[in-house]
PDB file of C-alpha atoms in Angstrom:
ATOM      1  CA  UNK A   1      75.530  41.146 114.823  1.00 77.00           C
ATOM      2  CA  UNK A   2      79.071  43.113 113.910  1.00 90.00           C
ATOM      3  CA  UNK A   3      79.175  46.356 115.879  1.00 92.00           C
ATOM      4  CA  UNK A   4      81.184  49.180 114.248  1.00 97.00           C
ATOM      5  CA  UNK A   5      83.187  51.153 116.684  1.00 97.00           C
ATOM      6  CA  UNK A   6      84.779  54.660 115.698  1.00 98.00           C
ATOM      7  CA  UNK A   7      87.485  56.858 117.314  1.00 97.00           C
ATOM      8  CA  UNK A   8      89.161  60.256 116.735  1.00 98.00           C
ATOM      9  CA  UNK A   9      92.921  60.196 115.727  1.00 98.00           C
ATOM     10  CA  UNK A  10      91.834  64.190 114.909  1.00 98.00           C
ATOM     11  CA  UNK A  11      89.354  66.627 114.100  1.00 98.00           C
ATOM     12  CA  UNK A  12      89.594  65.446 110.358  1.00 98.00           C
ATOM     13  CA  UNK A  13      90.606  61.507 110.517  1.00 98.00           C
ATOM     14  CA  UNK A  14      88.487  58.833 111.857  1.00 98.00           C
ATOM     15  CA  UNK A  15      89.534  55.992 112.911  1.00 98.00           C
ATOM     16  CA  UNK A  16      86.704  52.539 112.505  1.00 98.00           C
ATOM     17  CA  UNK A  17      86.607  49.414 114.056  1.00 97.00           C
ATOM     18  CA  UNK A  18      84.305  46.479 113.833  1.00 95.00           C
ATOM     19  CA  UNK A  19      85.622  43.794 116.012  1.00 93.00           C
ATOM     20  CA  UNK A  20      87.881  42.144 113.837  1.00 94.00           C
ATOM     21  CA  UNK A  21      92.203  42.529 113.326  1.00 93.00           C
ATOM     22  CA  UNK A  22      91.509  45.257 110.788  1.00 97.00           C
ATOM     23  CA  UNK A  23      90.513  48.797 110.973  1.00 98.00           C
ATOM     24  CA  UNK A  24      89.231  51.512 108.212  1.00 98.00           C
ATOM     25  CA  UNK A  25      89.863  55.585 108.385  1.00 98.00           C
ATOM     26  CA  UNK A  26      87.431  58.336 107.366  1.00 98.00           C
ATOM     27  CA  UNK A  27      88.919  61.461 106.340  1.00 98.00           C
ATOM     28  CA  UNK A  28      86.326  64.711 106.201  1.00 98.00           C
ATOM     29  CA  UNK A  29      87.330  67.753 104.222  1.00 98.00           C
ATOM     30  CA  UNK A  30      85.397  70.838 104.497  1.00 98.00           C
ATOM     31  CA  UNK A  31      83.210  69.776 101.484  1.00 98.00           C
ATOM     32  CA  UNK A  32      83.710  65.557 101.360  1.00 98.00           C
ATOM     33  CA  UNK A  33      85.063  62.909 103.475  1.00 98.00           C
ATOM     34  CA  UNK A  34      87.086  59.747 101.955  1.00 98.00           C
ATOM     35  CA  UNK A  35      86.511  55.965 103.513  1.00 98.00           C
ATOM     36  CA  UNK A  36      90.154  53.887 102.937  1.00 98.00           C
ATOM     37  CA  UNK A  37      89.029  50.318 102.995  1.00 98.00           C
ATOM     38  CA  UNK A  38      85.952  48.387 103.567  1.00 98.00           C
ATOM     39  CA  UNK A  39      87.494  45.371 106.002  1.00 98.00           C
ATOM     40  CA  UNK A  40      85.827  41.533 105.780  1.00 98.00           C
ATOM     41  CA  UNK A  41      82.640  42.751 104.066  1.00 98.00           C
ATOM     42  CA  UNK A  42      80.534  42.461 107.413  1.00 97.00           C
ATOM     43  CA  UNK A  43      78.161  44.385 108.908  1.00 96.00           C
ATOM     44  CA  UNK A  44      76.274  47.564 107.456  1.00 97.00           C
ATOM     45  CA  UNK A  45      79.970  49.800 107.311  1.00 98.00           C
ATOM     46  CA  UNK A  46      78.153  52.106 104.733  1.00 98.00           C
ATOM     47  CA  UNK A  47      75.189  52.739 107.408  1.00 98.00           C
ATOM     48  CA  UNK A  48      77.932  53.465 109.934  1.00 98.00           C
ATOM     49  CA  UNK A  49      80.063  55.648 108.023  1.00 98.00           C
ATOM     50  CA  UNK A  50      77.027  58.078 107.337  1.00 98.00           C
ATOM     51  CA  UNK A  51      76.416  58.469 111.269  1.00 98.00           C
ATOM     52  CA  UNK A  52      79.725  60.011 111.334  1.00 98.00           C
ATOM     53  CA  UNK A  53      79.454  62.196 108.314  1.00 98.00           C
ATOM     54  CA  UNK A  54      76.753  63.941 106.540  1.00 97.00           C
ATOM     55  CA  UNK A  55      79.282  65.199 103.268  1.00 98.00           C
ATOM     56  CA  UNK A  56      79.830  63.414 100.163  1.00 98.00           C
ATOM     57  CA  UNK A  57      82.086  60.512 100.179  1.00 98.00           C
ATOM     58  CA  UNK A  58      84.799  58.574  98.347  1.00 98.00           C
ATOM     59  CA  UNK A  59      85.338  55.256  98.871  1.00 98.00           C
ATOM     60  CA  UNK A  60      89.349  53.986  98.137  1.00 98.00           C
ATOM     61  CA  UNK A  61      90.729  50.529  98.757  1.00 98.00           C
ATOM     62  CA  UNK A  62      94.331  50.308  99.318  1.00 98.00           C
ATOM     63  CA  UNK A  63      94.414  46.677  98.072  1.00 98.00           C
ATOM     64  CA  UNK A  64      92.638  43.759  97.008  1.00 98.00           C
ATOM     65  CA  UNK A  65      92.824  41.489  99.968  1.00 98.00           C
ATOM     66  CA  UNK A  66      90.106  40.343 101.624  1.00 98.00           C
ATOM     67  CA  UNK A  67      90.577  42.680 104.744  1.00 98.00           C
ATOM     68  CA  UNK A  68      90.547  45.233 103.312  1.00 98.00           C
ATOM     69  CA  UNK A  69      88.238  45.344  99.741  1.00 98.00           C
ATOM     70  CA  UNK A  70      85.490  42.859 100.854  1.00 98.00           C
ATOM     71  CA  UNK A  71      82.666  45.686 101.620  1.00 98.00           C
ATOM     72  CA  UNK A  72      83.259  47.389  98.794  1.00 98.00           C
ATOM     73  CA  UNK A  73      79.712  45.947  97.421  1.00 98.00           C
ATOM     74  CA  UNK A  74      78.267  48.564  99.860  1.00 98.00           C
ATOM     75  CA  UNK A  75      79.047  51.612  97.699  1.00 98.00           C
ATOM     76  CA  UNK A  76      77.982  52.751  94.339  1.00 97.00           C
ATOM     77  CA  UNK A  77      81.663  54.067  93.067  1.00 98.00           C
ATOM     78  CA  UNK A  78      84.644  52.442  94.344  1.00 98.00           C
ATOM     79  CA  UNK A  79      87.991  53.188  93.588  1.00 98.00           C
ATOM     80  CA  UNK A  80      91.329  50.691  93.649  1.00 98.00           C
ATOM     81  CA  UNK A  81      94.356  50.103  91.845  1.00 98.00           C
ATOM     82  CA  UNK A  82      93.608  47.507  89.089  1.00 98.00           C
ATOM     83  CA  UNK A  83      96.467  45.974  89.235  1.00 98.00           C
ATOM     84  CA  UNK A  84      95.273  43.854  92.055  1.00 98.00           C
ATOM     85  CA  UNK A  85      91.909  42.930  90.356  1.00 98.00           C
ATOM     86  CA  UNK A  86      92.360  39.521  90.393  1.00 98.00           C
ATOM     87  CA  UNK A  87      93.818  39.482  94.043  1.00 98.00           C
ATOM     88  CA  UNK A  88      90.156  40.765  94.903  1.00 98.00           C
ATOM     89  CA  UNK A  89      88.156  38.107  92.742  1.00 98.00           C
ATOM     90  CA  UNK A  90      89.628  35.584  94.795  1.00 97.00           C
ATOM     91  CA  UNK A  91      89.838  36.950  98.121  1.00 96.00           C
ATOM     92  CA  UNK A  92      86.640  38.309  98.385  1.00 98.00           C
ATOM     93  CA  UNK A  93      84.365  35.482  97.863  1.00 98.00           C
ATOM     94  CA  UNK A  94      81.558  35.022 100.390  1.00 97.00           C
ATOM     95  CA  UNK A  95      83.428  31.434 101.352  1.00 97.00           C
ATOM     96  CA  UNK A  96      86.878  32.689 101.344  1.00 97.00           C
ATOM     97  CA  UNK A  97      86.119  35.728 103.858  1.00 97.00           C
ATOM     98  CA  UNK A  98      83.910  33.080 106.203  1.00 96.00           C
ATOM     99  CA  UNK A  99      86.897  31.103 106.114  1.00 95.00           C
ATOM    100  CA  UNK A 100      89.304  33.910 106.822  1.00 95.00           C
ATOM    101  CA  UNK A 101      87.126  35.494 109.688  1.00 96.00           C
ATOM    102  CA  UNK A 102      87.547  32.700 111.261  1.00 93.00           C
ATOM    103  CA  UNK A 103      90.810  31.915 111.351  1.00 92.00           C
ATOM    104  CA  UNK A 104      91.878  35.472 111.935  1.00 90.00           C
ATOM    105  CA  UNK A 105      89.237  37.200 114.479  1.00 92.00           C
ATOM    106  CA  UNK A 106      87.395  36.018 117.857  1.00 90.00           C
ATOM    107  CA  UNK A 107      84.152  37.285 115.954  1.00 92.00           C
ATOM    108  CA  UNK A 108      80.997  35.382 116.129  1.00 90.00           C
ATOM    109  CA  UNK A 109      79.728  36.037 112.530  1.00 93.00           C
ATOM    110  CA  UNK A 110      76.113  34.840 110.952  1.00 93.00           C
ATOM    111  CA  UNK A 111      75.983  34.123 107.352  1.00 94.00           C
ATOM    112  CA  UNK A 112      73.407  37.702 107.148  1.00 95.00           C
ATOM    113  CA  UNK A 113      76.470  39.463 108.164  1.00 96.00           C
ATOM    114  CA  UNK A 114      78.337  38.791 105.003  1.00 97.00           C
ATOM    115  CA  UNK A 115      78.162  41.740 102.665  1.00 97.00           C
ATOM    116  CA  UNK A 116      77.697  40.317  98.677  1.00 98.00           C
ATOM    117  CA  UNK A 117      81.476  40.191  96.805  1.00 98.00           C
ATOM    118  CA  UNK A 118      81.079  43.320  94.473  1.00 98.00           C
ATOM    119  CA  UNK A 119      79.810  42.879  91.167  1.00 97.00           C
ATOM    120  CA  UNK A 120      80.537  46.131  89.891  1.00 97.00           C
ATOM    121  CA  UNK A 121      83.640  47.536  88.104  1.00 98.00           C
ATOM    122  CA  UNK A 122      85.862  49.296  90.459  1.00 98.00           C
ATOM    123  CA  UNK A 123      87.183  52.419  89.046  1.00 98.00           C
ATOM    124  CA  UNK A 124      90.982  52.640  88.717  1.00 98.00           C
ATOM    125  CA  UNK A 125      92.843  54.049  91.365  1.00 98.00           C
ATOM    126  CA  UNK A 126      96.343  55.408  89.771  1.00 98.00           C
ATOM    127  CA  UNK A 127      99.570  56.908  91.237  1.00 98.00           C
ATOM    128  CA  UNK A 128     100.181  60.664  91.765  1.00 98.00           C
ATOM    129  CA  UNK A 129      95.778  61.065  91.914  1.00 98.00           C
ATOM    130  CA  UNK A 130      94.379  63.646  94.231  1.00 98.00           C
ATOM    131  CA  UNK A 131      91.348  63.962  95.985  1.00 98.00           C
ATOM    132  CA  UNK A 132      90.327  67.566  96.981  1.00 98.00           C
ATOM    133  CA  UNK A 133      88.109  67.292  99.955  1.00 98.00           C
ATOM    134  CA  UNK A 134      87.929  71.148 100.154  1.00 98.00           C
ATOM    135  CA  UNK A 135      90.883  72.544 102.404  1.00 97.00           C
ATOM    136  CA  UNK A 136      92.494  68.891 102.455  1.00 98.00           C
ATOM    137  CA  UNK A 137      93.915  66.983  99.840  1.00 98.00           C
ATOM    138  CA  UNK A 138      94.556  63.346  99.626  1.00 98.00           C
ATOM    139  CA  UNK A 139      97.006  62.115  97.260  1.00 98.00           C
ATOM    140  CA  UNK A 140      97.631  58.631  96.265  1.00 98.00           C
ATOM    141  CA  UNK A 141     101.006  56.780  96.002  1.00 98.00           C
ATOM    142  CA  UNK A 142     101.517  53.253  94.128  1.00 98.00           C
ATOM    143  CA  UNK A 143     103.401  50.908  95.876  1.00 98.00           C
ATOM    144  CA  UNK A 144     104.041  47.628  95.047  1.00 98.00           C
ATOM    145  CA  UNK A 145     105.082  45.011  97.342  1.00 98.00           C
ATOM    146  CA  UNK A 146     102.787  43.554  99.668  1.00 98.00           C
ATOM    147  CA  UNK A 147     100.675  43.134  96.432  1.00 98.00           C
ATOM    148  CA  UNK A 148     101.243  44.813  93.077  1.00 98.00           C
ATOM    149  CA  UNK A 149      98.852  47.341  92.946  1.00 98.00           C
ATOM    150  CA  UNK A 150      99.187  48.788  96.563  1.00 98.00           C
ATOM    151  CA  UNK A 151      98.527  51.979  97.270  1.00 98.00           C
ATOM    152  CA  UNK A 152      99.402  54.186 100.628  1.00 98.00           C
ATOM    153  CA  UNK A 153      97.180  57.110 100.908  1.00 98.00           C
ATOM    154  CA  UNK A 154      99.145  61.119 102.186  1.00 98.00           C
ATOM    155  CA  UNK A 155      96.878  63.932 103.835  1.00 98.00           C
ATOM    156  CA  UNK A 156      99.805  66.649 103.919  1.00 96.00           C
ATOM    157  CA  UNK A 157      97.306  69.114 105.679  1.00 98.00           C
ATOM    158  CA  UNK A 158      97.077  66.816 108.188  1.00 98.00           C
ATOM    159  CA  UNK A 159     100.910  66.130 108.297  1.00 98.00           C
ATOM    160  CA  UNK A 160      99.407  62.136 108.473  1.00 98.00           C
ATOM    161  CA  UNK A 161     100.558  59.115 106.025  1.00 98.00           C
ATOM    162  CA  UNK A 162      98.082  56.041 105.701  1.00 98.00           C
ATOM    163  CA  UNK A 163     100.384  53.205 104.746  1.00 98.00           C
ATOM    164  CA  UNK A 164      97.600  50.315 105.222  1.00 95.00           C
ATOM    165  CA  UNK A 165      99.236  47.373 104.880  1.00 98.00           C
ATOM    166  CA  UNK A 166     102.167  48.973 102.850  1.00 98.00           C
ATOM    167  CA  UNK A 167     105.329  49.061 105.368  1.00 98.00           C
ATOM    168  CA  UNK A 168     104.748  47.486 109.394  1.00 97.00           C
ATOM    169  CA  UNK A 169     106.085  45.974 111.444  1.00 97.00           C
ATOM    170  CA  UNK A 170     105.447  42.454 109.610  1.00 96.00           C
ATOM    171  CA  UNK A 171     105.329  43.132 105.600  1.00 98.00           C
ATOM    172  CA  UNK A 172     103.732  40.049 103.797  1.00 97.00           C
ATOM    173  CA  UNK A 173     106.269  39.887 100.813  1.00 98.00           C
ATOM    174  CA  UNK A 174     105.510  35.862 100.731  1.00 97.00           C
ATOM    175  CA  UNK A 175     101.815  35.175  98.714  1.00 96.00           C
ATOM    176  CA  UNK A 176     101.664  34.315  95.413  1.00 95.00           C
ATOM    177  CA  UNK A 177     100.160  38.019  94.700  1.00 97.00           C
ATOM    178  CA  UNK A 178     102.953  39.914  96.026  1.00 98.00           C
ATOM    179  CA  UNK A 179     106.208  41.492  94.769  1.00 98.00           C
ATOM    180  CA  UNK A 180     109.945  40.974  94.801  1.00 98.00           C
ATOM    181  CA  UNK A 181     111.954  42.468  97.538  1.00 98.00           C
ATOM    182  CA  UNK A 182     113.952  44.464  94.837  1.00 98.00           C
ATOM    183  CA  UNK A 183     110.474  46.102  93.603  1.00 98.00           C
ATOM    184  CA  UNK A 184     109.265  46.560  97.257  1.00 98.00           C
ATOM    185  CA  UNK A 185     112.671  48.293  97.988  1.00 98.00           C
ATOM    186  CA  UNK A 186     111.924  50.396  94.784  1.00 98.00           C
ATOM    187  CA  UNK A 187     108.727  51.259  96.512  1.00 98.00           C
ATOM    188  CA  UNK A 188     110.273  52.138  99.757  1.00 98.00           C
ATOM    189  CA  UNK A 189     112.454  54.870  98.295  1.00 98.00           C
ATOM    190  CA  UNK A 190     109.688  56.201  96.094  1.00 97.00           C
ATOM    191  CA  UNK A 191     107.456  56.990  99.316  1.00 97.00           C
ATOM    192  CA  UNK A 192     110.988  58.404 101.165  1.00 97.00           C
ATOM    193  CA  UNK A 193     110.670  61.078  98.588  1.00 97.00           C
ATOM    194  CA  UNK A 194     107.438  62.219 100.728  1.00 98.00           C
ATOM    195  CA  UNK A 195     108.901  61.788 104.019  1.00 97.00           C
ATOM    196  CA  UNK A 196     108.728  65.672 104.758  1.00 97.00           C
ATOM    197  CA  UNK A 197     105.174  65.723 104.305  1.00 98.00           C
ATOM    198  CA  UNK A 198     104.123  63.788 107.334  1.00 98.00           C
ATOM    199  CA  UNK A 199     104.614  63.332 110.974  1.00 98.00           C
ATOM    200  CA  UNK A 200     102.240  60.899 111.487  1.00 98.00           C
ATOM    201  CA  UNK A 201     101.883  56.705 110.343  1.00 98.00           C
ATOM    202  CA  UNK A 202      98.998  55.176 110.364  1.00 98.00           C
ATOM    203  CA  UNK A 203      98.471  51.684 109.618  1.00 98.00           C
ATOM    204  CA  UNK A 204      95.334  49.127 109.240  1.00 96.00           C
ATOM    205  CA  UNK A 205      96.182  46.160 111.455  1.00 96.00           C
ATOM    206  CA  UNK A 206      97.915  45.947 115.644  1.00 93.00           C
ATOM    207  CA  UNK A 207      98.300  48.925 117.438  1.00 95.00           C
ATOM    208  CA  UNK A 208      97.442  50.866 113.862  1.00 97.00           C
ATOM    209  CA  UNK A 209     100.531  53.332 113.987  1.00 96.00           C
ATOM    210  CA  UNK A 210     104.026  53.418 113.472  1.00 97.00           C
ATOM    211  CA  UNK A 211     106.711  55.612 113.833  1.00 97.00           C
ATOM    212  CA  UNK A 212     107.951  57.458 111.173  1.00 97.00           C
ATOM    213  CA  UNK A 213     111.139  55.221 111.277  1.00 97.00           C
ATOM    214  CA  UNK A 214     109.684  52.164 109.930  1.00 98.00           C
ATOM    215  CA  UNK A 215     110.324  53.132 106.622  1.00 98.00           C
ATOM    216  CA  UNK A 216     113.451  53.290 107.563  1.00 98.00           C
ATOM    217  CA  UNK A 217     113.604  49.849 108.981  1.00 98.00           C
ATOM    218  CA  UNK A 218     111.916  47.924 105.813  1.00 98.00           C
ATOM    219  CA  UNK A 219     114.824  49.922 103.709  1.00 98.00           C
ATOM    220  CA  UNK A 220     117.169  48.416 105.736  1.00 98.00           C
ATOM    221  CA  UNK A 221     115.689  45.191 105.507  1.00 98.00           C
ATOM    222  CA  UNK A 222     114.997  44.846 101.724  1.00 98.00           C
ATOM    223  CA  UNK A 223     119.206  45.859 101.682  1.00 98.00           C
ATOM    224  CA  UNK A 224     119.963  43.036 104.059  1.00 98.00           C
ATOM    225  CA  UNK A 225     117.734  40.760 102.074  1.00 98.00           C
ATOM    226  CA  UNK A 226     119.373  41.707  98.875  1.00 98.00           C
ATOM    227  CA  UNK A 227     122.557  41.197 100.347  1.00 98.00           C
ATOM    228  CA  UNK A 228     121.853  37.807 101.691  1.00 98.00           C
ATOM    229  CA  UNK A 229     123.044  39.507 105.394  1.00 98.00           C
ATOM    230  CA  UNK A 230     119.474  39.507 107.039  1.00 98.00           C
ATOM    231  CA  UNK A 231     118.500  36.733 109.936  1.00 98.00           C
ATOM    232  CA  UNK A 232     116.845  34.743 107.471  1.00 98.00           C
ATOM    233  CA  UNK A 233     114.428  33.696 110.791  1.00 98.00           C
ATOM    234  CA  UNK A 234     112.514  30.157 109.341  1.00 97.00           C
ATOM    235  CA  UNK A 235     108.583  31.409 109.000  1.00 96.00           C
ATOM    236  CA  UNK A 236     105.418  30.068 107.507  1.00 94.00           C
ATOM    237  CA  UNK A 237     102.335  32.358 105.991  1.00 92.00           C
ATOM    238  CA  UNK A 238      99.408  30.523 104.972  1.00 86.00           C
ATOM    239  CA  UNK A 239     101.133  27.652 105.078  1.00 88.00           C
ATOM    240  CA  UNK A 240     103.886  28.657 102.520  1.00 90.00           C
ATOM    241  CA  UNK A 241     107.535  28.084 104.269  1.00 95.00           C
ATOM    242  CA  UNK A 242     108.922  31.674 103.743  1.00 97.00           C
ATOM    243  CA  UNK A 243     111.486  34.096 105.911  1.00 98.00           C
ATOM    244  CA  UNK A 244     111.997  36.710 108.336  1.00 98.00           C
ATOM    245  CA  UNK A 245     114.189  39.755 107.724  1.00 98.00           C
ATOM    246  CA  UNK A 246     115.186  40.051 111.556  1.00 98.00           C
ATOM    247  CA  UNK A 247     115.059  38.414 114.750  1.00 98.00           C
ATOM    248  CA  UNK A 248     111.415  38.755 117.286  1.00 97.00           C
ATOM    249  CA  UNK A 249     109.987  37.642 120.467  1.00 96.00           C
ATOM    250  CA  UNK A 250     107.751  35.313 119.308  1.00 93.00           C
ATOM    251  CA  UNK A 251     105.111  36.204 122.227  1.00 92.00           C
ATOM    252  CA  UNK A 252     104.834  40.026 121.168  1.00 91.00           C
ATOM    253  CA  UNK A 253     106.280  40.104 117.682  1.00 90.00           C
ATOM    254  CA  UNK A 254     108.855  42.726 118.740  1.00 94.00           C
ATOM    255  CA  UNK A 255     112.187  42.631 117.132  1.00 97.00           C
ATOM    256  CA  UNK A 256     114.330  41.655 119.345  1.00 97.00           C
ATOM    257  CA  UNK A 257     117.160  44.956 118.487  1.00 97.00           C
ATOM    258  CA  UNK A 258     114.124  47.324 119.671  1.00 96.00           C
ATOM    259  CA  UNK A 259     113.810  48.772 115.926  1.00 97.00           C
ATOM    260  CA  UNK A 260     110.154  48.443 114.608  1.00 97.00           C
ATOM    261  CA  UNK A 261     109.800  47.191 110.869  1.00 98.00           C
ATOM    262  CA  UNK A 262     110.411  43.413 110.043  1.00 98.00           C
ATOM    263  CA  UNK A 263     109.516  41.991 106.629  1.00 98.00           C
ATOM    264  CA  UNK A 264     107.932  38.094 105.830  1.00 98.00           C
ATOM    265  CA  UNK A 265     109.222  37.249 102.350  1.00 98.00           C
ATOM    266  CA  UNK A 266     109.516  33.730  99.553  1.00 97.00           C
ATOM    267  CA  UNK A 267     113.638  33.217  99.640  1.00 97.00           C
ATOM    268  CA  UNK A 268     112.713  32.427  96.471  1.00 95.00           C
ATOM    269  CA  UNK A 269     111.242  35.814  94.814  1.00 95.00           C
ATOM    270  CA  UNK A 270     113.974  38.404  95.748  1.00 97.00           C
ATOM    271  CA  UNK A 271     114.896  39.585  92.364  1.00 96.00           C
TER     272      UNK A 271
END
């Protein structure tokens, strides 16, 4: 049986774990709350959520992998950017999320864990949308990369970013869904233009935060990539030969230079 765990990262954000590599955030207004993700699809998340909040709720997905849009059969209205629509017809098959459980988390899941895949339309999630959630607003930023309708999530009254899987410490810029490193770079400068705004990164997967200089870092790297100046450190993903922007410690992940943000990209999509 999955057991949902939840912590505060502050009096309005809420941070939920289930056991797995991936984590989901609950954001409560004075009037509604918004749930970012939905994980592996496993477990009763939607039974959980409403133990931690009695308001209204929105449900966003910040892309259509299957870590992250596989509950989303749980909720009635669920919004995502449908641009990644067929990223979440494949990924979030019954079969593909056994298979990806457990390859990718200690869990020990039974088949009546498994959520169904969503049936339902998903409504479109589009860039520059805000959420009021009465006293907080959450605003909505496209960014293509990872995949190509990605979306990183800004609560300015909370000074507090959500960039998902957006920019880490390890961007997947290698599967077949995602962009070029010229378009990600795009991206990257786009969300600089918000840098003010925030104080605080959180991300889905790890230790689930970065520093604000990551975004930094991935500029730098999408440059060095351009440039054909980056490590160019051998890698596979998913069994795909690909690259890494910069040097790590293979036991931690660290970059070797200290600086956080490292990206995992096709040699062959850069442009």
């Amino acid at each position: 049986m999955v057991q949902f765990e939840s912590e505060k990262i502050s009096p309005a954000i809420t941070r939920i774990k289930d056991g797995s590599d991936v984590c989901e955030y609950l954001i409560e207004g004075s009037e509604r709350a918004a749930l970012i993700d939905t994980g592996y699809g496993i477990g009763d998340l939607k039974g959980f959520v409403e133990t931690l909040t009695d308001k209204p709720y929105d449900v966003f997905i910040t892309h259509g992998h299957v870590d992250h849009a596989a509950g989303a059969s749980q909720f009635p209205e669920v919004r995502m950017n449908l641009a990644d629509m067929d990223v979440e017809k494949e990924h979030c098959t019954v079969e593909f999320r056994k298979a990806m459980v457990k390859s990718h988390t200690s869990l020990t899941v039974e088949d009546s864990d498994f959520v169904p895949q969503r049936v339902e339309a998903f409504s479109d999630l589009q860039d520059g949308e805000v959420y009021d959630l009465g006293g907080l607003m959450l605003r909505w930023i496209h960014v293509p990369g990872h995949t190509k309708g990605t979306m990183v999530a800004l609560a300015e009254e909370e000074r507090t970013v959500f960039f998902g899987d957006a920019c880490g410490v390890g961007v997947l810029l290698a599967l077949p869904e995602s962009d070029t490193v010229e378009t990600y770079l795009n991206s990257l400068k786009k969300l600089k233009d918000f840098e003010d705004k925030y104080d605080t990164v959180l991300r889905q997967h790890g230790t689930c935060c970065s520093t604000k200089r990551v975004l930094d870092d991935n500029i730098e790297n999408c440059e060095l990539i351009l440039a054909g100046t980056d490590d160019k450190v051998p890698a596979e993903v998913m069994g795909k030969a690909c690259r890494r922007a910069r040097k790590f410690d293979p036991a931690t992940g660290a970059r070797l230079d200290g600086r956080e943000g490292n990206i995992l990209y096709d040699p062959e999509r850069i442009r």
